[in-house]
PDB file of C-alpha atoms in Angstrom:
ATOM      1  CA  MET A   1       0.000   0.000   0.000  1.00 40.00           C
ATOM      2  CA  THR A   2       1.283   3.456  -0.853  1.00 52.00           C
ATOM      3  CA  ASP A   3       0.517   6.797   0.725  1.00 52.00           C
ATOM      4  CA  ASN A   4       1.527   9.851  -1.271  1.00 65.00           C
ATOM      5  CA  ASN A   5      -0.062  12.241   1.218  1.00 70.00           C
ATOM      6  CA  PRO A   6       2.860  13.958   2.982  1.00 78.00           C
ATOM      7  CA  ASP A   7       0.664  14.547   6.048  1.00 84.00           C
ATOM      8  CA  ARG A   8       1.049  10.881   7.017  1.00 88.00           C
ATOM      9  CA  PHE A   9       4.829  11.074   6.894  1.00 92.00           C
ATOM     10  CA  GLN A  10       4.816  14.299   8.911  1.00 94.00           C
ATOM     11  CA  ALA A  11       2.699  12.616  11.571  1.00 92.00           C
ATOM     12  CA  GLU A  12       5.025   9.622  11.685  1.00 91.00           C
ATOM     13  CA  VAL A  13       8.164  11.717  12.228  1.00 94.00           C
ATOM     14  CA  GLY A  14       6.467  14.228  14.522  1.00 94.00           C
ATOM     15  CA  TYR A  15       7.162  17.350  12.517  1.00 96.00           C
ATOM     16  CA  GLN A  16       4.828  19.706  10.671  1.00 96.00           C
ATOM     17  CA  PHE A  17       6.447  21.420   7.705  1.00 97.00           C
ATOM     18  CA  ARG A  18       5.842  25.136   7.427  1.00 96.00           C
ATOM     19  CA  ASN A  19       6.324  24.726   3.688  1.00 96.00           C
ATOM     20  CA  PRO A  20       5.094  21.235   2.727  1.00 94.00           C
ATOM     21  CA  GLN A  21       6.427  21.776  -0.782  1.00 95.00           C
ATOM     22  CA  PHE A  22       9.925  21.002   0.483  1.00 97.00           C
ATOM     23  CA  LEU A  23       8.791  17.569   1.638  1.00 96.00           C
ATOM     24  CA  GLN A  24       6.787  16.975  -1.534  1.00 95.00           C
ATOM     25  CA  GLU A  25       9.869  17.720  -3.626  1.00 96.00           C
ATOM     26  CA  ALA A  26      12.013  15.403  -1.487  1.00 97.00           C
ATOM     27  CA  LEU A  27       9.569  12.560  -2.075  1.00 96.00           C
ATOM     28  CA  THR A  28       9.305  13.095  -5.841  1.00 95.00           C
ATOM     29  CA  HIS A  29      11.422  10.769  -7.963  1.00 95.00           C
ATOM     30  CA  SER A  30      12.572  11.911 -11.388  1.00 93.00           C
ATOM     31  CA  SER A  31      10.420   9.228 -13.047  1.00 94.00           C
ATOM     32  CA  TYR A  32       7.279  10.875 -11.626  1.00 91.00           C
ATOM     33  CA  ALA A  33       8.399  14.398 -12.513  1.00 92.00           C
ATOM     34  CA  GLN A  34       8.960  13.383 -16.119  1.00 90.00           C
ATOM     35  CA  GLU A  35       5.456  11.945 -16.464  1.00 90.00           C
ATOM     36  CA  ALA A  36       3.409  14.471 -14.458  1.00 86.00           C
ATOM     37  CA  ALA A  37       1.492  17.116 -16.408  1.00 85.00           C
ATOM     38  CA  ASP A  38       2.554  19.925 -14.042  1.00 85.00           C
ATOM     39  CA  ARG A  39       6.265  18.920 -14.295  1.00 85.00           C
ATOM     40  CA  PRO A  40       7.113  19.195 -10.578  1.00 90.00           C
ATOM     41  CA  ARG A  41      10.707  19.397  -9.384  1.00 92.00           C
ATOM     42  CA  ASP A  42      12.269  16.032  -8.595  1.00 94.00           C
ATOM     43  CA  ASN A  43      14.407  15.263  -5.553  1.00 96.00           C
ATOM     44  CA  GLU A  44      17.844  15.105  -7.172  1.00 95.00           C
ATOM     45  CA  GLN A  45      18.969  18.562  -6.049  1.00 96.00           C
ATOM     46  CA  MET A  46      17.512  17.890  -2.596  1.00 97.00           C
ATOM     47  CA  GLU A  47      19.551  14.691  -2.472  1.00 97.00           C
ATOM     48  CA  PHE A  48      22.734  16.646  -3.245  1.00 97.00           C
ATOM     49  CA  LEU A  49      22.041  19.144  -0.468  1.00 98.00           C
ATOM     50  CA  GLY A  50      20.902  16.490   1.995  1.00 98.00           C
ATOM     51  CA  ASP A  51      24.114  14.513   1.570  1.00 96.00           C
ATOM     52  CA  ALA A  52      26.139  17.585   2.593  1.00 97.00           C
ATOM     53  CA  VAL A  53      23.864  18.421   5.529  1.00 98.00           C
ATOM     54  CA  LEU A  54      23.913  14.820   6.761  1.00 98.00           C
ATOM     55  CA  THR A  55      27.699  14.629   6.632  1.00 97.00           C
ATOM     56  CA  PHE A  56      28.066  17.913   8.518  1.00 98.00           C
ATOM     57  CA  VAL A  57      25.510  17.096  11.217  1.00 98.00           C
ATOM     58  CA  VAL A  58      26.801  13.562  11.810  1.00 97.00           C
ATOM     59  CA  SER A  59      30.337  14.968  12.070  1.00 97.00           C
ATOM     60  CA  THR A  60      29.160  17.474  14.683  1.00 97.00           C
ATOM     61  CA  ILE A  61      27.247  14.876  16.701  1.00 96.00           C
ATOM     62  CA  LEU A  62      30.225  12.515  16.746  1.00 95.00           C
ATOM     63  CA  ALA A  63      32.691  15.271  17.692  1.00 95.00           C
ATOM     64  CA  ASP A  64      30.421  16.320  20.570  1.00 94.00           C
ATOM     65  CA  ALA A  65      29.870  12.741  21.730  1.00 92.00           C
ATOM     66  CA  PHE A  66      33.515  11.674  21.547  1.00 92.00           C
ATOM     67  CA  PRO A  67      35.730  14.719  22.200  1.00 94.00           C
ATOM     68  CA  ASP A  68      38.810  12.540  22.774  1.00 92.00           C
ATOM     69  CA  TRP A  69      38.615  10.581  19.536  1.00 90.00           C
ATOM     70  CA  GLU A  70      41.251  11.214  16.890  1.00 90.00           C
ATOM     71  CA  GLU A  71      40.264  12.260  13.373  1.00 91.00           C
ATOM     72  CA  GLY A  72      40.683   8.756  11.942  1.00 85.00           C
ATOM     73  CA  LYS A  73      38.208   7.261  14.406  1.00 85.00           C
ATOM     74  CA  LEU A  74      35.672  10.000  13.800  1.00 90.00           C
ATOM     75  CA  THR A  75      36.010   9.570  10.046  1.00 88.00           C
ATOM     76  CA  ARG A  76      35.412   5.807  10.225  1.00 83.00           C
ATOM     77  CA  ALA A  77      32.400   6.270  12.478  1.00 88.00           C
ATOM     78  CA  ARG A  78      30.937   8.932  10.219  1.00 91.00           C
ATOM     79  CA  SER A  79      31.476   6.745   7.159  1.00 85.00           C
ATOM     80  CA  ARG A  80      29.485   3.973   8.800  1.00 84.00           C
ATOM     81  CA  LEU A  81      26.567   6.263   9.690  1.00 91.00           C
ATOM     82  CA  VAL A  82      26.261   7.906   6.269  1.00 92.00           C
ATOM     83  CA  ALA A  83      26.927   4.741   4.241  1.00 85.00           C
ATOM     84  CA  ALA A  84      24.213   3.294   2.025  1.00 83.00           C
ATOM     85  CA  PRO A  85      23.564   0.119   4.094  1.00 80.00           C
ATOM     86  CA  HIS A  86      22.797   2.118   7.249  1.00 87.00           C
ATOM     87  CA  LEU A  87      20.716   4.734   5.438  1.00 91.00           C
ATOM     88  CA  HIS A  88      18.772   1.986   3.670  1.00 90.00           C
ATOM     89  CA  THR A  89      17.946   0.465   7.051  1.00 89.00           C
ATOM     90  CA  VAL A  90      16.721   3.842   8.315  1.00 94.00           C
ATOM     91  CA  ALA A  91      14.648   4.487   5.192  1.00 94.00           C
ATOM     92  CA  SER A  92      13.051   1.050   5.479  1.00 92.00           C
ATOM     93  CA  ARG A  93      12.255   1.623   9.137  1.00 93.00           C
ATOM     94  CA  LEU A  94      10.509   4.864   8.186  1.00 94.00           C
ATOM     95  CA  ASN A  95       8.589   3.083   5.390  1.00 93.00           C
ATOM     96  CA  LEU A  96       9.893   5.844   3.155  1.00 94.00           C
ATOM     97  CA  GLY A  97       9.231   3.890  -0.019  1.00 93.00           C
ATOM     98  CA  GLN A  98       5.501   3.993   0.619  1.00 93.00           C
ATOM     99  CA  HIS A  99       5.502   7.795   0.570  1.00 94.00           C
ATOM    100  CA  LEU A 100       7.401   8.295  -2.693  1.00 94.00           C
ATOM    101  CA  ARG A 101       5.913   9.668  -5.890  1.00 93.00           C
ATOM    102  CA  LEU A 102       7.110   7.355  -8.649  1.00 94.00           C
ATOM    103  CA  GLY A 103       6.538   7.107 -12.369  1.00 93.00           C
ATOM    104  CA  ARG A 104       4.661   4.147 -13.794  1.00 93.00           C
ATOM    105  CA  GLY A 105       7.777   2.350 -14.988  1.00 92.00           C
ATOM    106  CA  GLU A 106       9.591   2.743 -11.691  1.00 92.00           C
ATOM    107  CA  GLU A 107       6.491   1.573  -9.860  1.00 91.00           C
ATOM    108  CA  LYS A 108       6.281  -1.583 -11.958  1.00 91.00           C
ATOM    109  CA  THR A 109       9.936  -2.478 -11.391  1.00 90.00           C
ATOM    110  CA  GLY A 110       9.716  -2.280  -7.600  1.00 90.00           C
ATOM    111  CA  GLY A 111      11.129   1.204  -7.156  1.00 88.00           C
ATOM    112  CA  ARG A 112       9.685   1.529  -3.654  1.00 92.00           C
ATOM    113  CA  GLU A 113      12.061  -1.173  -2.449  1.00 89.00           C
ATOM    114  CA  LYS A 114      15.217  -0.274  -4.404  1.00 89.00           C
ATOM    115  CA  PRO A 115      18.012   0.447  -1.906  1.00 87.00           C
ATOM    116  CA  ALA A 116      19.673   3.214  -3.930  1.00 87.00           C
ATOM    117  CA  LEU A 117      16.375   4.982  -4.555  1.00 92.00           C
ATOM    118  CA  LEU A 118      15.468   4.842  -0.850  1.00 93.00           C
ATOM    119  CA  VAL A 119      18.878   6.112   0.249  1.00 93.00           C
ATOM    120  CA  ASN A 120      18.640   9.022  -2.180  1.00 94.00           C
ATOM    121  CA  ALA A 121      15.148   9.848  -0.947  1.00 96.00           C
ATOM    122  CA  LEU A 122      16.266   9.824   2.682  1.00 97.00           C
ATOM    123  CA  GLU A 123      19.063  12.273   1.892  1.00 97.00           C
ATOM    124  CA  ALA A 124      16.511  14.456   0.102  1.00 98.00           C
ATOM    125  CA  VAL A 125      14.257  14.362   3.164  1.00 98.00           C
ATOM    126  CA  VAL A 126      17.177  15.562   5.298  1.00 98.00           C
ATOM    127  CA  ALA A 127      17.477  18.528   2.932  1.00 98.00           C
ATOM    128  CA  ALA A 128      13.754  19.182   3.232  1.00 98.00           C
ATOM    129  CA  PHE A 129      14.073  19.463   7.000  1.00 98.00           C
ATOM    130  CA  TYR A 130      17.048  21.786   6.596  1.00 98.00           C
ATOM    131  CA  ARG A 131      15.333  24.054   4.087  1.00 98.00           C
ATOM    132  CA  ASP A 132      12.132  24.206   6.106  1.00 98.00           C
ATOM    133  CA  GLY A 133      13.550  24.763   9.591  1.00 97.00           C
ATOM    134  CA  GLY A 134      17.292  25.290   9.389  1.00 97.00           C
ATOM    135  CA  ILE A 135      20.204  23.259  10.650  1.00 98.00           C
ATOM    136  CA  GLU A 136      18.730  22.613  14.118  1.00 97.00           C
ATOM    137  CA  THR A 137      15.596  21.090  12.622  1.00 98.00           C
ATOM    138  CA  ALA A 138      17.700  18.884  10.365  1.00 98.00           C
ATOM    139  CA  ARG A 139      19.864  17.918  13.338  1.00 98.00           C
ATOM    140  CA  ASP A 140      16.799  16.913  15.365  1.00 97.00           C
ATOM    141  CA  PHE A 141      15.621  14.608  12.586  1.00 98.00           C
ATOM    142  CA  ILE A 142      19.078  13.094  12.069  1.00 98.00           C
ATOM    143  CA  ALA A 143      19.698  12.628  15.785  1.00 96.00           C
ATOM    144  CA  HIS A 144      16.323  10.977  16.300  1.00 96.00           C
ATOM    145  CA  PHE A 145      16.149   8.710  13.261  1.00 96.00           C
ATOM    146  CA  ILE A 146      19.620   8.251  11.736  1.00 96.00           C
ATOM    147  CA  VAL A 147      22.179   8.382  14.545  1.00 94.00           C
ATOM    148  CA  PRO A 148      21.810   5.648  17.222  1.00 90.00           C
ATOM    149  CA  ALA A 149      20.403   7.010  20.464  1.00 86.00           C
ATOM    150  CA  ASP A 150      23.205   5.509  22.576  1.00 86.00           C
ATOM    151  CA  LEU A 151      26.354   6.144  20.585  1.00 84.00           C
ATOM    152  CA  GLY A 152      28.558   4.862  23.381  1.00 80.00           C
ATOM    153  CA  ALA A 153      26.941   1.437  23.244  1.00 80.00           C
ATOM    154  CA  VAL A 154      27.641   1.027  19.526  1.00 79.00           C
ATOM    155  CA  ALA A 155      30.986   2.835  19.409  1.00 77.00           C
ATOM    156  CA  ALA A 156      32.980  -0.309  18.611  1.00 72.00           C
ATOM    157  CA  GLU A 157      30.710  -1.149  15.667  1.00 72.00           C
ATOM    158  CA  LEU A 158      31.244   2.311  14.203  1.00 75.00           C
ATOM    159  CA  PHE A 159      34.934   1.638  13.656  1.00 68.00           C
ATOM    160  CA  THR A 160      34.321  -1.130  11.159  1.00 66.00           C
ATOM    161  CA  ILE A 161      32.751  -0.885   7.719  1.00 68.00           C
ATOM    162  CA  ASP A 162      31.074  -3.960   6.280  1.00 77.00           C
ATOM    163  CA  TYR A 163      32.394  -3.614   2.749  1.00 84.00           C
ATOM    164  CA  LYS A 164      30.747  -6.843   1.593  1.00 86.00           C
ATOM    165  CA  SER A 165      27.311  -5.531   2.579  1.00 81.00           C
ATOM    166  CA  ALA A 166      28.055  -2.137   1.038  1.00 81.00           C
ATOM    167  CA  LEU A 167      29.077  -3.817  -2.214  1.00 87.00           C
ATOM    168  CA  GLN A 168      25.983  -5.998  -2.162  1.00 84.00           C
ATOM    169  CA  GLU A 169      23.779  -2.892  -1.757  1.00 79.00           C
ATOM    170  CA  HIS A 170      25.542  -1.243  -4.688  1.00 81.00           C
ATOM    171  CA  LEU A 171      25.116  -4.277  -6.930  1.00 85.00           C
ATOM    172  CA  GLN A 172      21.464  -4.746  -5.971  1.00 81.00           C
ATOM    173  CA  ALA A 173      20.755  -1.118  -6.835  1.00 77.00           C
ATOM    174  CA  ASP A 174      22.191  -1.743 -10.291  1.00 76.00           C
ATOM    175  CA  ARG A 175      20.343  -5.071 -10.554  1.00 81.00           C
ATOM    176  CA  THR A 176      23.664  -6.887 -10.847  1.00 84.00           C
ATOM    177  CA  ALA A 177      24.306 -10.401  -9.580  1.00 87.00           C
ATOM    178  CA  PRO A 178      25.945 -10.721  -6.129  1.00 89.00           C
ATOM    179  CA  ALA A 179      29.738 -10.696  -5.945  1.00 92.00           C
ATOM    180  CA  GLU A 180      31.568 -14.020  -5.843  1.00 94.00           C
ATOM    181  CA  TYR A 181      34.555 -14.685  -3.587  1.00 96.00           C
ATOM    182  CA  ARG A 182      37.163 -17.423  -3.746  1.00 95.00           C
ATOM    183  CA  VAL A 183      40.436 -18.100  -1.986  1.00 96.00           C
ATOM    184  CA  VAL A 184      43.255 -18.030  -4.532  1.00 96.00           C
ATOM    185  CA  GLU A 185      46.233 -18.340  -2.208  1.00 94.00           C
ATOM    186  CA  GLU A 186      47.186 -19.367   1.328  1.00 94.00           C
ATOM    187  CA  SER A 187      50.641 -18.634   2.697  1.00 92.00           C
ATOM    188  CA  GLY A 188      52.530 -18.748   5.974  1.00 88.00           C
ATOM    189  CA  PRO A 189      52.591 -21.267   8.831  1.00 87.00           C
ATOM    190  CA  GLU A 190      49.404 -22.995   9.909  1.00 82.00           C
ATOM    191  CA  HIS A 191      49.009 -20.838  13.030  1.00 79.00           C
ATOM    192  CA  GLN A 192      49.602 -17.580  11.144  1.00 83.00           C
ATOM    193  CA  LYS A 193      48.203 -17.999   7.659  1.00 88.00           C
ATOM    194  CA  THR A 194      47.616 -15.187   5.206  1.00 92.00           C
ATOM    195  CA  PHE A 195      44.731 -15.608   2.800  1.00 94.00           C
ATOM    196  CA  THR A 196      44.314 -13.982  -0.593  1.00 96.00           C
ATOM    197  CA  VAL A 197      40.742 -13.782  -1.848  1.00 96.00           C
ATOM    198  CA  GLU A 198      39.593 -12.789  -5.306  1.00 96.00           C
ATOM    199  CA  ALA A 199      36.255 -11.035  -5.706  1.00 95.00           C
ATOM    200  CA  ARG A 200      34.355 -10.833  -8.980  1.00 94.00           C
ATOM    201  CA  ALA A 201      31.363  -8.580  -9.619  1.00 91.00           C
ATOM    202  CA  GLY A 202      29.458  -7.091 -12.523  1.00 82.00           C
ATOM    203  CA  ASP A 203      31.113  -6.924 -15.916  1.00 79.00           C
ATOM    204  CA  ASN A 204      34.738  -7.944 -15.465  1.00 84.00           C
ATOM    205  CA  LEU A 205      35.218  -6.250 -12.086  1.00 90.00           C
ATOM    206  CA  ILE A 206      37.955  -8.214 -10.342  1.00 94.00           C
ATOM    207  CA  ALA A 207      39.940  -7.364  -7.213  1.00 94.00           C
ATOM    208  CA  ARG A 208      41.955  -9.155  -4.571  1.00 95.00           C
ATOM    209  CA  GLY A 209      42.278  -8.725  -0.846  1.00 94.00           C
ATOM    210  CA  ARG A 210      44.626 -10.205   1.758  1.00 93.00           C
ATOM    211  CA  GLY A 211      44.183 -10.833   5.456  1.00 89.00           C
ATOM    212  CA  GLY A 212      44.805 -13.096   8.391  1.00 86.00           C
ATOM    213  CA  SER A 213      41.451 -14.809   7.858  1.00 86.00           C
ATOM    214  CA  LYS A 214      39.182 -15.532   4.922  1.00 89.00           C
ATOM    215  CA  LYS A 215      36.623 -13.034   6.226  1.00 85.00           C
ATOM    216  CA  VAL A 216      39.151 -10.218   6.468  1.00 84.00           C
ATOM    217  CA  ALA A 217      40.479 -11.003   2.994  1.00 90.00           C
ATOM    218  CA  GLU A 218      36.946 -10.995   1.578  1.00 93.00           C
ATOM    219  CA  GLN A 219      36.279  -7.591   3.158  1.00 87.00           C
ATOM    220  CA  GLU A 220      39.467  -6.207   1.625  1.00 91.00           C
ATOM    221  CA  ALA A 221      38.545  -7.588  -1.788  1.00 94.00           C
ATOM    222  CA  ALA A 222      35.062  -6.049  -1.520  1.00 92.00           C
ATOM    223  CA  ARG A 223      36.601  -2.715  -0.507  1.00 89.00           C
ATOM    224  CA  ALA A 224      38.822  -2.805  -3.578  1.00 92.00           C
ATOM    225  CA  ILE A 225      35.818  -3.460  -5.841  1.00 92.00           C
ATOM    226  CA  LEU A 226      33.957  -0.533  -4.256  1.00 89.00           C
ATOM    227  CA  GLU A 227      36.909   1.736  -4.921  1.00 87.00           C
ATOM    228  CA  LYS A 228      36.784   0.768  -8.581  1.00 85.00           C
ATOM    229  CA  LEU A 229      33.073   1.570  -8.580  1.00 83.00           C
ATOM    230  CA  GLY A 230      33.735   4.903  -6.926  1.00 72.00           C
ATOM    231  CA  GLY A 231      31.908   3.894  -3.746  1.00 55.00           C
TER     232      GLY A 231
END
C-alpha cells in the first residue's frame, strides 16, 4: 500500500512542515516528474544538499559525543553512519518507499524497495528538513532517526565498515548479480596464515584482498571493488 499524502509522513516523524512543498519535492522521484502534467521538481537537487547536511551534522554529533577521539576514528564512524547500508535500514524503518511519488515504470519495477532509490530519498528528506527549519531542525531529525540514540553502546561497531554488505547494496541497486569470492592463495605457517581472496562482480570487475582470515580477505577484496566503482 502506498501513501503519497505527505501529512502521514509528517505525523510519523512528529514534525509539521511550514512549507510542505519542500517535503513533496524530497519525495518526488525523477520518473514521476517526467510523467506528471505539471512537471514538478524532482528530488535530485535535494539529495545533493541532503548529503552535505547529513555529513556535517553527523560529524558534529560525533565530535560532541567523543571529544577525545582522533580524526581517523571519527572519520570511520561517520562513514558507517552515512553509508548506504545504514541509510537503507533507516529508510526502510521509516517506510519511506511507501511515501514516494514514482513514475509508472519505476512503480512496476519495484522502485519503492530499491536500496539506492530509498537512500537518495532519505538524503533528500534531510534537505527538506534543513530548508524548512534550518540546521537545528535537520539535526533533530538526524539525531532521532539516523544516529543511534546511545552512541557509546555502539561505538565499537562504528569503527568497522562492512564492505561486503556495502558492495551488495551497490550491486542490488544496479540489478547486478551478487559478488563471488574465492580463496586463490594461502601462505605462511598454519598458526599464522595469510589468505588472498579474489572477488568478482558485474562486468569484469575483479579485485583481490589479503588478510589473516578468509573473512578479512573478503572484506578487503570487496573494498577494492567498491573503490573501482567509486563507492
